Amino acid sequence: MGKLKTPLFIVLAILIIDQALKIWVKTNMMLGDEFSVFGNWFYIHFVENNGMAFGMELGGDFGKIFLSIFRIVAVVGIVWYLIKLARKDAPTGLIVSVSMVLAGALGNIIDSAFYGMIFNHSYSQIASLFPDGGGYAPFLHGRVVDMFYFPLFSGVYPDWLPFLGGQEFIFFRPVFNIADSSITMGILSILIFQKHFFKEEL
């Protein structure tokens, strides 16, 4: 158990922060509400999505259930791998990175699995936690809460660019959450430091 203290602490810390922020947004903002954190380049902007990280979606009820089941299976696999790494005394950086991926996956699974059951909807109203009339969706049909929006700069694609020429763009357009960030940073860390993390196997 001692070897698992670090990953357990990381997963719990990220989950608590992720869920606390999501619950605050859900119970204090309506869909589409936003406020500036820093100037015109960092906003808390409340959106919900049915799908993957950064607002990407997999269509329909079948897609929603498939994605939820896939996430659960993936989490089981990550937990198994993380326990294996801890027992093998793998590099701390690798354990931290995998723990971040696990925490992010769990954070979004909680939304998908339970938010539809414990919240009412956020369309033109601020949602309530455990409303009298029940939630807005059954088990595994909840929507993921996103809030971080960084429109760092905007512009227009040059006219000579096929398909996109003359259209306006904003960078960075996707709205995301702490769980998404945790998954992304964990995967990037593994990719960047893979030679160090896996040097015994190379």
JSON list of C-alpha atoms in Angstrom, two decimals:
[
{"chain": "A", "resi": 1, "resn": "MET", "atom": "CA", "xyz": [0.00, 0.00, 0.00]},
{"chain": "A", "resi": 2, "resn": "GLY", "atom": "CA", "xyz": [2.92, 2.32, 0.75]},
{"chain": "A", "resi": 3, "resn": "LYS", "atom": "CA", "xyz": [3.98, 2.34, -2.89]},
{"chain": "A", "resi": 4, "resn": "LEU", "atom": "CA", "xyz": [0.51, 3.46, -3.92]},
{"chain": "A", "resi": 5, "resn": "LYS", "atom": "CA", "xyz": [0.36, 6.47, -1.59]},
{"chain": "A", "resi": 6, "resn": "THR", "atom": "CA", "xyz": [1.75, 8.87, -4.20]},
{"chain": "A", "resi": 7, "resn": "PRO", "atom": "CA", "xyz": [-0.63, 7.91, -7.05]},
{"chain": "A", "resi": 8, "resn": "LEU", "atom": "CA", "xyz": [-3.57, 7.74, -4.64]},
{"chain": "A", "resi": 9, "resn": "PHE", "atom": "CA", "xyz": [-2.83, 11.23, -3.33]},
{"chain": "A", "resi": 10, "resn": "ILE", "atom": "CA", "xyz": [-2.46, 12.64, -6.87]},
{"chain": "A", "resi": 11, "resn": "VAL", "atom": "CA", "xyz": [-5.69, 11.05, -8.10]},
{"chain": "A", "resi": 12, "resn": "LEU", "atom": "CA", "xyz": [-7.70, 12.19, -5.06]},
{"chain": "A", "resi": 13, "resn": "ALA", "atom": "CA", "xyz": [-6.29, 15.73, -5.16]},
{"chain": "A", "resi": 14, "resn": "ILE", "atom": "CA", "xyz": [-7.08, 16.21, -8.86]},
{"chain": "A", "resi": 15, "resn": "LEU", "atom": "CA", "xyz": [-10.52, 14.62, -8.49]},
{"chain": "A", "resi": 16, "resn": "ILE", "atom": "CA", "xyz": [-11.46, 16.85, -5.56]},
{"chain": "A", "resi": 17, "resn": "ILE", "atom": "CA", "xyz": [-10.37, 20.04, -7.33]},
{"chain": "A", "resi": 18, "resn": "ASP", "atom": "CA", "xyz": [-12.00, 18.98, -10.62]},
{"chain": "A", "resi": 19, "resn": "GLN", "atom": "CA", "xyz": [-15.33, 18.05, -9.05]},
{"chain": "A", "resi": 20, "resn": "ALA", "atom": "CA", "xyz": [-15.43, 21.03, -6.69]},
{"chain": "A", "resi": 21, "resn": "LEU", "atom": "CA", "xyz": [-15.02, 23.44, -9.61]},
{"chain": "A", "resi": 22, "resn": "LYS", "atom": "CA", "xyz": [-17.55, 21.60, -11.78]},
{"chain": "A", "resi": 23, "resn": "ILE", "atom": "CA", "xyz": [-20.15, 21.56, -9.00]},
{"chain": "A", "resi": 24, "resn": "TRP", "atom": "CA", "xyz": [-19.57, 25.26, -8.32]},
{"chain": "A", "resi": 25, "resn": "VAL", "atom": "CA", "xyz": [-20.02, 26.11, -12.01]},
{"chain": "A", "resi": 26, "resn": "LYS", "atom": "CA", "xyz": [-23.08, 23.89, -12.32]},
{"chain": "A", "resi": 27, "resn": "THR", "atom": "CA", "xyz": [-24.78, 25.41, -9.25]},
{"chain": "A", "resi": 28, "resn": "ASN", "atom": "CA", "xyz": [-23.84, 29.04, -9.90]},
{"chain": "A", "resi": 29, "resn": "MET", "atom": "CA", "xyz": [-24.01, 29.53, -13.67]},
{"chain": "A", "resi": 30, "resn": "MET", "atom": "CA", "xyz": [-26.42, 28.87, -16.53]},
{"chain": "A", "resi": 31, "resn": "LEU", "atom": "CA", "xyz": [-25.24, 27.35, -19.79]},
{"chain": "A", "resi": 32, "resn": "GLY", "atom": "CA", "xyz": [-23.46, 30.01, -21.81]},
{"chain": "A", "resi": 33, "resn": "ASP", "atom": "CA", "xyz": [-22.69, 32.24, -18.81]},
{"chain": "A", "resi": 34, "resn": "GLU", "atom": "CA", "xyz": [-19.14, 33.49, -18.59]},
{"chain": "A", "resi": 35, "resn": "PHE", "atom": "CA", "xyz": [-16.91, 35.90, -16.71]},
{"chain": "A", "resi": 36, "resn": "SER", "atom": "CA", "xyz": [-13.38, 37.13, -17.29]},
{"chain": "A", "resi": 37, "resn": "VAL", "atom": "CA", "xyz": [-10.55, 35.84, -15.10]},
{"chain": "A", "resi": 38, "resn": "PHE", "atom": "CA", "xyz": [-7.72, 37.68, -16.88]},
{"chain": "A", "resi": 39, "resn": "GLY", "atom": "CA", "xyz": [-8.56, 40.33, -19.46]},
{"chain": "A", "resi": 40, "resn": "ASN", "atom": "CA", "xyz": [-9.83, 39.08, -22.81]},
{"chain": "A", "resi": 41, "resn": "TRP", "atom": "CA", "xyz": [-7.78, 35.88, -22.90]},
{"chain": "A", "resi": 42, "resn": "PHE", "atom": "CA", "xyz": [-8.97, 33.74, -19.97]},
{"chain": "A", "resi": 43, "resn": "TYR", "atom": "CA", "xyz": [-12.66, 33.19, -19.20]},
{"chain": "A", "resi": 44, "resn": "ILE", "atom": "CA", "xyz": [-14.75, 30.85, -17.12]},
{"chain": "A", "resi": 45, "resn": "HIS", "atom": "CA", "xyz": [-17.34, 29.93, -19.75]},
{"chain": "A", "resi": 46, "resn": "PHE", "atom": "CA", "xyz": [-19.92, 27.27, -18.86]},
{"chain": "A", "resi": 47, "resn": "VAL", "atom": "CA", "xyz": [-20.63, 24.64, -21.50]},
{"chain": "A", "resi": 48, "resn": "GLU", "atom": "CA", "xyz": [-21.55, 20.96, -21.38]},
{"chain": "A", "resi": 49, "resn": "ASN", "atom": "CA", "xyz": [-20.71, 18.21, -23.83]},
{"chain": "A", "resi": 50, "resn": "ASN", "atom": "CA", "xyz": [-21.75, 14.62, -24.40]},
{"chain": "A", "resi": 51, "resn": "GLY", "atom": "CA", "xyz": [-18.41, 13.37, -25.53]},
{"chain": "A", "resi": 52, "resn": "MET", "atom": "CA", "xyz": [-14.68, 13.42, -25.29]},
{"chain": "A", "resi": 53, "resn": "ALA", "atom": "CA", "xyz": [-12.09, 15.92, -24.12]},
{"chain": "A", "resi": 54, "resn": "PHE", "atom": "CA", "xyz": [-12.18, 19.55, -25.27]},
{"chain": "A", "resi": 55, "resn": "GLY", "atom": "CA", "xyz": [-15.81, 19.40, -26.34]},
{"chain": "A", "resi": 56, "resn": "MET", "atom": "CA", "xyz": [-15.48, 16.72, -29.02]},
{"chain": "A", "resi": 57, "resn": "GLU", "atom": "CA", "xyz": [-18.52, 14.48, -29.26]},
{"chain": "A", "resi": 58, "resn": "LEU", "atom": "CA", "xyz": [-19.56, 11.00, -30.33]},
{"chain": "A", "resi": 59, "resn": "GLY", "atom": "CA", "xyz": [-23.10, 11.24, -31.63]},
{"chain": "A", "resi": 60, "resn": "GLY", "atom": "CA", "xyz": [-26.34, 9.80, -30.33]},
{"chain": "A", "resi": 61, "resn": "ASP", "atom": "CA", "xyz": [-27.33, 7.68, -27.35]},
{"chain": "A", "resi": 62, "resn": "PHE", "atom": "CA", "xyz": [-25.32, 4.73, -28.65]},
{"chain": "A", "resi": 63, "resn": "GLY", "atom": "CA", "xyz": [-22.22, 6.88, -28.95]},
{"chain": "A", "resi": 64, "resn": "LYS", "atom": "CA", "xyz": [-22.76, 8.22, -25.44]},
{"chain": "A", "resi": 65, "resn": "ILE", "atom": "CA", "xyz": [-23.09, 4.77, -23.86]},
{"chain": "A", "resi": 66, "resn": "PHE", "atom": "CA", "xyz": [-20.19, 3.38, -25.93]},
{"chain": "A", "resi": 67, "resn": "LEU", "atom": "CA", "xyz": [-17.94, 6.22, -24.82]},
{"chain": "A", "resi": 68, "resn": "SER", "atom": "CA", "xyz": [-18.92, 5.81, -21.16]},
{"chain": "A", "resi": 69, "resn": "ILE", "atom": "CA", "xyz": [-18.25, 2.06, -21.23]},
{"chain": "A", "resi": 70, "resn": "PHE", "atom": "CA", "xyz": [-14.97, 2.62, -23.09]},
{"chain": "A", "resi": 71, "resn": "ARG", "atom": "CA", "xyz": [-13.89, 5.11, -20.41]},
{"chain": "A", "resi": 72, "resn": "ILE", "atom": "CA", "xyz": [-14.70, 2.65, -17.62]},
{"chain": "A", "resi": 73, "resn": "VAL", "atom": "CA", "xyz": [-12.77, -0.17, -19.33]},
{"chain": "A", "resi": 74, "resn": "ALA", "atom": "CA", "xyz": [-9.85, 2.22, -19.95]},
{"chain": "A", "resi": 75, "resn": "VAL", "atom": "CA", "xyz": [-9.82, 3.26, -16.29]},
{"chain": "A", "resi": 76, "resn": "VAL", "atom": "CA", "xyz": [-9.69, -0.39, -15.17]},
{"chain": "A", "resi": 77, "resn": "GLY", "atom": "CA", "xyz": [-6.71, -0.89, -17.48]},
{"chain": "A", "resi": 78, "resn": "ILE", "atom": "CA", "xyz": [-4.96, 2.24, -16.20]},
{"chain": "A", "resi": 79, "resn": "VAL", "atom": "CA", "xyz": [-5.49, 1.21, -12.56]},
{"chain": "A", "resi": 80, "resn": "TRP", "atom": "CA", "xyz": [-3.97, -2.21, -13.30]},
{"chain": "A", "resi": 81, "resn": "TYR", "atom": "CA", "xyz": [-0.99, -0.61, -15.06]},
{"chain": "A", "resi": 82, "resn": "LEU", "atom": "CA", "xyz": [-0.48, 1.92, -12.27]},
{"chain": "A", "resi": 83, "resn": "ILE", "atom": "CA", "xyz": [-0.41, -0.81, -9.61]},
{"chain": "A", "resi": 84, "resn": "LYS", "atom": "CA", "xyz": [2.09, -2.73, -11.74]},
{"chain": "A", "resi": 85, "resn": "LEU", "atom": "CA", "xyz": [4.32, 0.37, -12.07]},
{"chain": "A", "resi": 86, "resn": "ALA", "atom": "CA", "xyz": [4.22, 1.06, -8.32]},
{"chain": "A", "resi": 87, "resn": "ARG", "atom": "CA", "xyz": [5.20, -2.52, -7.49]},
{"chain": "A", "resi": 88, "resn": "LYS", "atom": "CA", "xyz": [8.09, -2.40, -9.98]},
{"chain": "A", "resi": 89, "resn": "ASP", "atom": "CA", "xyz": [9.42, 0.85, -8.47]},
{"chain": "A", "resi": 90, "resn": "ALA", "atom": "CA", "xyz": [9.02, 2.60, -11.83]},
{"chain": "A", "resi": 91, "resn": "PRO", "atom": "CA", "xyz": [10.29, 6.20, -12.18]},
{"chain": "A", "resi": 92, "resn": "THR", "atom": "CA", "xyz": [8.29, 8.63, -10.07]},
{"chain": "A", "resi": 93, "resn": "GLY", "atom": "CA", "xyz": [7.65, 10.83, -13.10]},
{"chain": "A", "resi": 94, "resn": "LEU", "atom": "CA", "xyz": [5.96, 7.95, -14.94]},
{"chain": "A", "resi": 95, "resn": "ILE", "atom": "CA", "xyz": [3.81, 7.09, -11.92]},
{"chain": "A", "resi": 96, "resn": "VAL", "atom": "CA", "xyz": [2.78, 10.74, -11.57]},
{"chain": "A", "resi": 97, "resn": "SER", "atom": "CA", "xyz": [1.98, 11.01, -15.29]},
{"chain": "A", "resi": 98, "resn": "VAL", "atom": "CA", "xyz": [-0.16, 7.85, -15.35]},
{"chain": "A", "resi": 99, "resn": "SER", "atom": "CA", "xyz": [-1.88, 8.99, -12.15]},
{"chain": "A", "resi": 100, "resn": "MET", "atom": "CA", "xyz": [-2.81, 12.27, -13.87]},
{"chain": "A", "resi": 101, "resn": "VAL", "atom": "CA", "xyz": [-4.30, 10.41, -16.82]},
{"chain": "A", "resi": 102, "resn": "LEU", "atom": "CA", "xyz": [-6.27, 8.20, -14.44]},
{"chain": "A", "resi": 103, "resn": "ALA", "atom": "CA", "xyz": [-7.55, 11.15, -12.41]},
{"chain": "A", "resi": 104, "resn": "GLY", "atom": "CA", "xyz": [-8.70, 12.98, -15.52]},
{"chain": "A", "resi": 105, "resn": "ALA", "atom": "CA", "xyz": [-10.48, 9.94, -16.89]},
{"chain": "A", "resi": 106, "resn": "LEU", "atom": "CA", "xyz": [-12.23, 9.37, -13.56]},
{"chain": "A", "resi": 107, "resn": "GLY", "atom": "CA", "xyz": [-13.23, 13.03, -13.34]},
{"chain": "A", "resi": 108, "resn": "ASN", "atom": "CA", "xyz": [-15.08, 12.95, -16.64]},
{"chain": "A", "resi": 109, "resn": "ILE", "atom": "CA", "xyz": [-16.57, 9.51, -15.94]},
{"chain": "A", "resi": 110, "resn": "ILE", "atom": "CA", "xyz": [-18.18, 10.92, -12.78]},
{"chain": "A", "resi": 111, "resn": "ASP", "atom": "CA", "xyz": [-19.88, 13.63, -14.87]},
{"chain": "A", "resi": 112, "resn": "SER", "atom": "CA", "xyz": [-21.10, 11.18, -17.49]},
{"chain": "A", "resi": 113, "resn": "ALA", "atom": "CA", "xyz": [-22.27, 8.57, -15.02]},
{"chain": "A", "resi": 114, "resn": "PHE", "atom": "CA", "xyz": [-23.86, 10.65, -12.28]},
{"chain": "A", "resi": 115, "resn": "TYR", "atom": "CA", "xyz": [-24.42, 14.32, -13.17]},
{"chain": "A", "resi": 116, "resn": "GLY", "atom": "CA", "xyz": [-27.60, 13.56, -15.09]},
{"chain": "A", "resi": 117, "resn": "MET", "atom": "CA", "xyz": [-28.98, 11.84, -12.00]},
{"chain": "A", "resi": 118, "resn": "ILE", "atom": "CA", "xyz": [-28.00, 14.41, -9.36]},
{"chain": "A", "resi": 119, "resn": "PHE", "atom": "CA", "xyz": [-28.53, 17.72, -11.21]},
{"chain": "A", "resi": 120, "resn": "ASN", "atom": "CA", "xyz": [-31.40, 19.23, -13.16]},
{"chain": "A", "resi": 121, "resn": "HIS", "atom": "CA", "xyz": [-30.61, 20.90, -16.49]},
{"chain": "A", "resi": 122, "resn": "SER", "atom": "CA", "xyz": [-28.82, 24.24, -16.88]},
{"chain": "A", "resi": 123, "resn": "TYR", "atom": "CA", "xyz": [-30.77, 25.66, -19.83]},
{"chain": "A", "resi": 124, "resn": "SER", "atom": "CA", "xyz": [-31.94, 29.19, -18.85]},
{"chain": "A", "resi": 125, "resn": "GLN", "atom": "CA", "xyz": [-31.66, 28.26, -15.18]},
{"chain": "A", "resi": 126, "resn": "ILE", "atom": "CA", "xyz": [-29.07, 27.55, -12.52]},
{"chain": "A", "resi": 127, "resn": "ALA", "atom": "CA", "xyz": [-29.09, 23.85, -11.75]},
{"chain": "A", "resi": 128, "resn": "SER", "atom": "CA", "xyz": [-29.83, 22.42, -8.33]},
{"chain": "A", "resi": 129, "resn": "LEU", "atom": "CA", "xyz": [-27.98, 19.55, -6.69]},
{"chain": "A", "resi": 130, "resn": "PHE", "atom": "CA", "xyz": [-30.36, 16.67, -5.87]},
{"chain": "A", "resi": 131, "resn": "PRO", "atom": "CA", "xyz": [-33.49, 18.47, -7.16]},
{"chain": "A", "resi": 132, "resn": "ASP", "atom": "CA", "xyz": [-36.93, 17.36, -5.99]},
{"chain": "A", "resi": 133, "resn": "GLY", "atom": "CA", "xyz": [-38.00, 16.40, -9.51]},
{"chain": "A", "resi": 134, "resn": "GLY", "atom": "CA", "xyz": [-34.94, 14.27, -10.14]},
{"chain": "A", "resi": 135, "resn": "GLY", "atom": "CA", "xyz": [-32.08, 14.76, -12.57]},
{"chain": "A", "resi": 136, "resn": "TYR", "atom": "CA", "xyz": [-32.05, 15.55, -16.28]},
{"chain": "A", "resi": 137, "resn": "ALA", "atom": "CA", "xyz": [-30.79, 12.16, -17.52]},
{"chain": "A", "resi": 138, "resn": "PRO", "atom": "CA", "xyz": [-30.38, 8.51, -16.45]},
{"chain": "A", "resi": 139, "resn": "PHE", "atom": "CA", "xyz": [-27.17, 6.73, -15.45]},
{"chain": "A", "resi": 140, "resn": "LEU", "atom": "CA", "xyz": [-24.32, 7.08, -17.99]},
{"chain": "A", "resi": 141, "resn": "HIS", "atom": "CA", "xyz": [-26.20, 9.81, -19.90]},
{"chain": "A", "resi": 142, "resn": "GLY", "atom": "CA", "xyz": [-24.90, 12.85, -18.01]},
{"chain": "A", "resi": 143, "resn": "ARG", "atom": "CA", "xyz": [-23.01, 15.67, -19.72]},
{"chain": "A", "resi": 144, "resn": "VAL", "atom": "CA", "xyz": [-19.44, 16.69, -18.94]},
{"chain": "A", "resi": 145, "resn": "VAL", "atom": "CA", "xyz": [-19.05, 20.19, -17.47]},
{"chain": "A", "resi": 146, "resn": "ASP", "atom": "CA", "xyz": [-16.40, 22.38, -19.14]},
{"chain": "A", "resi": 147, "resn": "MET", "atom": "CA", "xyz": [-15.40, 25.90, -18.19]},
{"chain": "A", "resi": 148, "resn": "PHE", "atom": "CA", "xyz": [-11.86, 26.98, -19.16]},
{"chain": "A", "resi": 149, "resn": "TYR", "atom": "CA", "xyz": [-11.80, 29.17, -22.28]},
{"chain": "A", "resi": 150, "resn": "PHE", "atom": "CA", "xyz": [-8.61, 30.78, -23.60]},
{"chain": "A", "resi": 151, "resn": "PRO", "atom": "CA", "xyz": [-9.31, 32.92, -26.70]},
{"chain": "A", "resi": 152, "resn": "LEU", "atom": "CA", "xyz": [-5.66, 34.03, -26.83]},
{"chain": "A", "resi": 153, "resn": "PHE", "atom": "CA", "xyz": [-5.93, 35.68, -30.22]},
{"chain": "A", "resi": 154, "resn": "SER", "atom": "CA", "xyz": [-8.19, 35.84, -33.24]},
{"chain": "A", "resi": 155, "resn": "GLY", "atom": "CA", "xyz": [-7.76, 36.56, -36.92]},
{"chain": "A", "resi": 156, "resn": "VAL", "atom": "CA", "xyz": [-8.80, 35.67, -40.44]},
{"chain": "A", "resi": 157, "resn": "TYR", "atom": "CA", "xyz": [-7.43, 32.79, -42.50]},
{"chain": "A", "resi": 158, "resn": "PRO", "atom": "CA", "xyz": [-5.67, 34.01, -45.67]},
{"chain": "A", "resi": 159, "resn": "ASP", "atom": "CA", "xyz": [-7.81, 33.87, -48.82]},
{"chain": "A", "resi": 160, "resn": "TRP", "atom": "CA", "xyz": [-5.44, 31.47, -50.57]},
{"chain": "A", "resi": 161, "resn": "LEU", "atom": "CA", "xyz": [-5.99, 28.76, -47.92]},
{"chain": "A", "resi": 162, "resn": "PRO", "atom": "CA", "xyz": [-8.31, 26.00, -49.31]},
{"chain": "A", "resi": 163, "resn": "PHE", "atom": "CA", "xyz": [-11.71, 25.63, -47.61]},
{"chain": "A", "resi": 164, "resn": "LEU", "atom": "CA", "xyz": [-10.85, 28.03, -44.75]},
{"chain": "A", "resi": 165, "resn": "GLY", "atom": "CA", "xyz": [-9.77, 31.11, -46.67]},
{"chain": "A", "resi": 166, "resn": "GLY", "atom": "CA", "xyz": [-11.44, 34.30, -45.47]},
{"chain": "A", "resi": 167, "resn": "GLN", "atom": "CA", "xyz": [-13.01, 32.70, -42.39]},
{"chain": "A", "resi": 168, "resn": "GLU", "atom": "CA", "xyz": [-12.42, 34.04, -38.90]},
{"chain": "A", "resi": 169, "resn": "PHE", "atom": "CA", "xyz": [-10.63, 31.91, -36.33]},
{"chain": "A", "resi": 170, "resn": "ILE", "atom": "CA", "xyz": [-10.02, 32.01, -32.59]},
{"chain": "A", "resi": 171, "resn": "PHE", "atom": "CA", "xyz": [-7.10, 30.36, -30.85]},
{"chain": "A", "resi": 172, "resn": "PHE", "atom": "CA", "xyz": [-7.67, 28.50, -28.50]},
{"chain": "A", "resi": 173, "resn": "ARG", "atom": "CA", "xyz": [-11.39, 27.84, -29.18]},
{"chain": "A", "resi": 174, "resn": "PRO", "atom": "CA", "xyz": [-12.14, 24.57, -27.29]},
{"chain": "A", "resi": 175, "resn": "VAL", "atom": "CA", "xyz": [-13.54, 24.87, -23.76]},
{"chain": "A", "resi": 176, "resn": "PHE", "atom": "CA", "xyz": [-12.16, 22.30, -21.33]},
{"chain": "A", "resi": 177, "resn": "ASN", "atom": "CA", "xyz": [-11.90, 21.34, -17.65]},
{"chain": "A", "resi": 178, "resn": "ILE", "atom": "CA", "xyz": [-9.32, 20.24, -15.09]},
{"chain": "A", "resi": 179, "resn": "ALA", "atom": "CA", "xyz": [-9.84, 16.57, -15.95]},
{"chain": "A", "resi": 180, "resn": "ASP", "atom": "CA", "xyz": [-9.07, 17.26, -19.63]},
{"chain": "A", "resi": 181, "resn": "SER", "atom": "CA", "xyz": [-5.95, 19.20, -18.62]},
{"chain": "A", "resi": 182, "resn": "SER", "atom": "CA", "xyz": [-4.80, 16.40, -16.34]},
{"chain": "A", "resi": 183, "resn": "ILE", "atom": "CA", "xyz": [-5.14, 13.80, -19.11]},
{"chain": "A", "resi": 184, "resn": "THR", "atom": "CA", "xyz": [-3.33, 16.03, -21.61]},
{"chain": "A", "resi": 185, "resn": "MET", "atom": "CA", "xyz": [-0.44, 16.90, -19.29]},
{"chain": "A", "resi": 186, "resn": "GLY", "atom": "CA", "xyz": [-0.04, 13.27, -18.24]},
{"chain": "A", "resi": 187, "resn": "ILE", "atom": "CA", "xyz": [0.13, 12.02, -21.83]},
{"chain": "A", "resi": 188, "resn": "LEU", "atom": "CA", "xyz": [2.47, 14.83, -22.92]},
{"chain": "A", "resi": 189, "resn": "SER", "atom": "CA", "xyz": [4.80, 14.09, -20.01]},
{"chain": "A", "resi": 190, "resn": "ILE", "atom": "CA", "xyz": [4.97, 10.43, -21.00]},
{"chain": "A", "resi": 191, "resn": "LEU", "atom": "CA", "xyz": [5.71, 11.34, -24.62]},
{"chain": "A", "resi": 192, "resn": "ILE", "atom": "CA", "xyz": [8.34, 13.97, -23.76]},
{"chain": "A", "resi": 193, "resn": "PHE", "atom": "CA", "xyz": [10.17, 11.91, -21.14]},
{"chain": "A", "resi": 194, "resn": "GLN", "atom": "CA", "xyz": [9.59, 8.43, -22.59]},
{"chain": "A", "resi": 195, "resn": "LYS", "atom": "CA", "xyz": [13.32, 7.73, -23.02]},
{"chain": "A", "resi": 196, "resn": "HIS", "atom": "CA", "xyz": [13.85, 8.35, -19.32]},
{"chain": "A", "resi": 197, "resn": "PHE", "atom": "CA", "xyz": [10.68, 6.60, -18.15]},
{"chain": "A", "resi": 198, "resn": "PHE", "atom": "CA", "xyz": [11.22, 3.45, -20.22]},
{"chain": "A", "resi": 199, "resn": "LYS", "atom": "CA", "xyz": [15.03, 3.34, -20.44]},
{"chain": "A", "resi": 200, "resn": "GLU", "atom": "CA", "xyz": [15.20, -0.11, -18.85]},
{"chain": "A", "resi": 201, "resn": "GLU", "atom": "CA", "xyz": [13.05, -1.51, -21.64]},
{"chain": "A", "resi": 202, "resn": "LEU", "atom": "CA", "xyz": [14.89, 0.19, -24.54]}
]
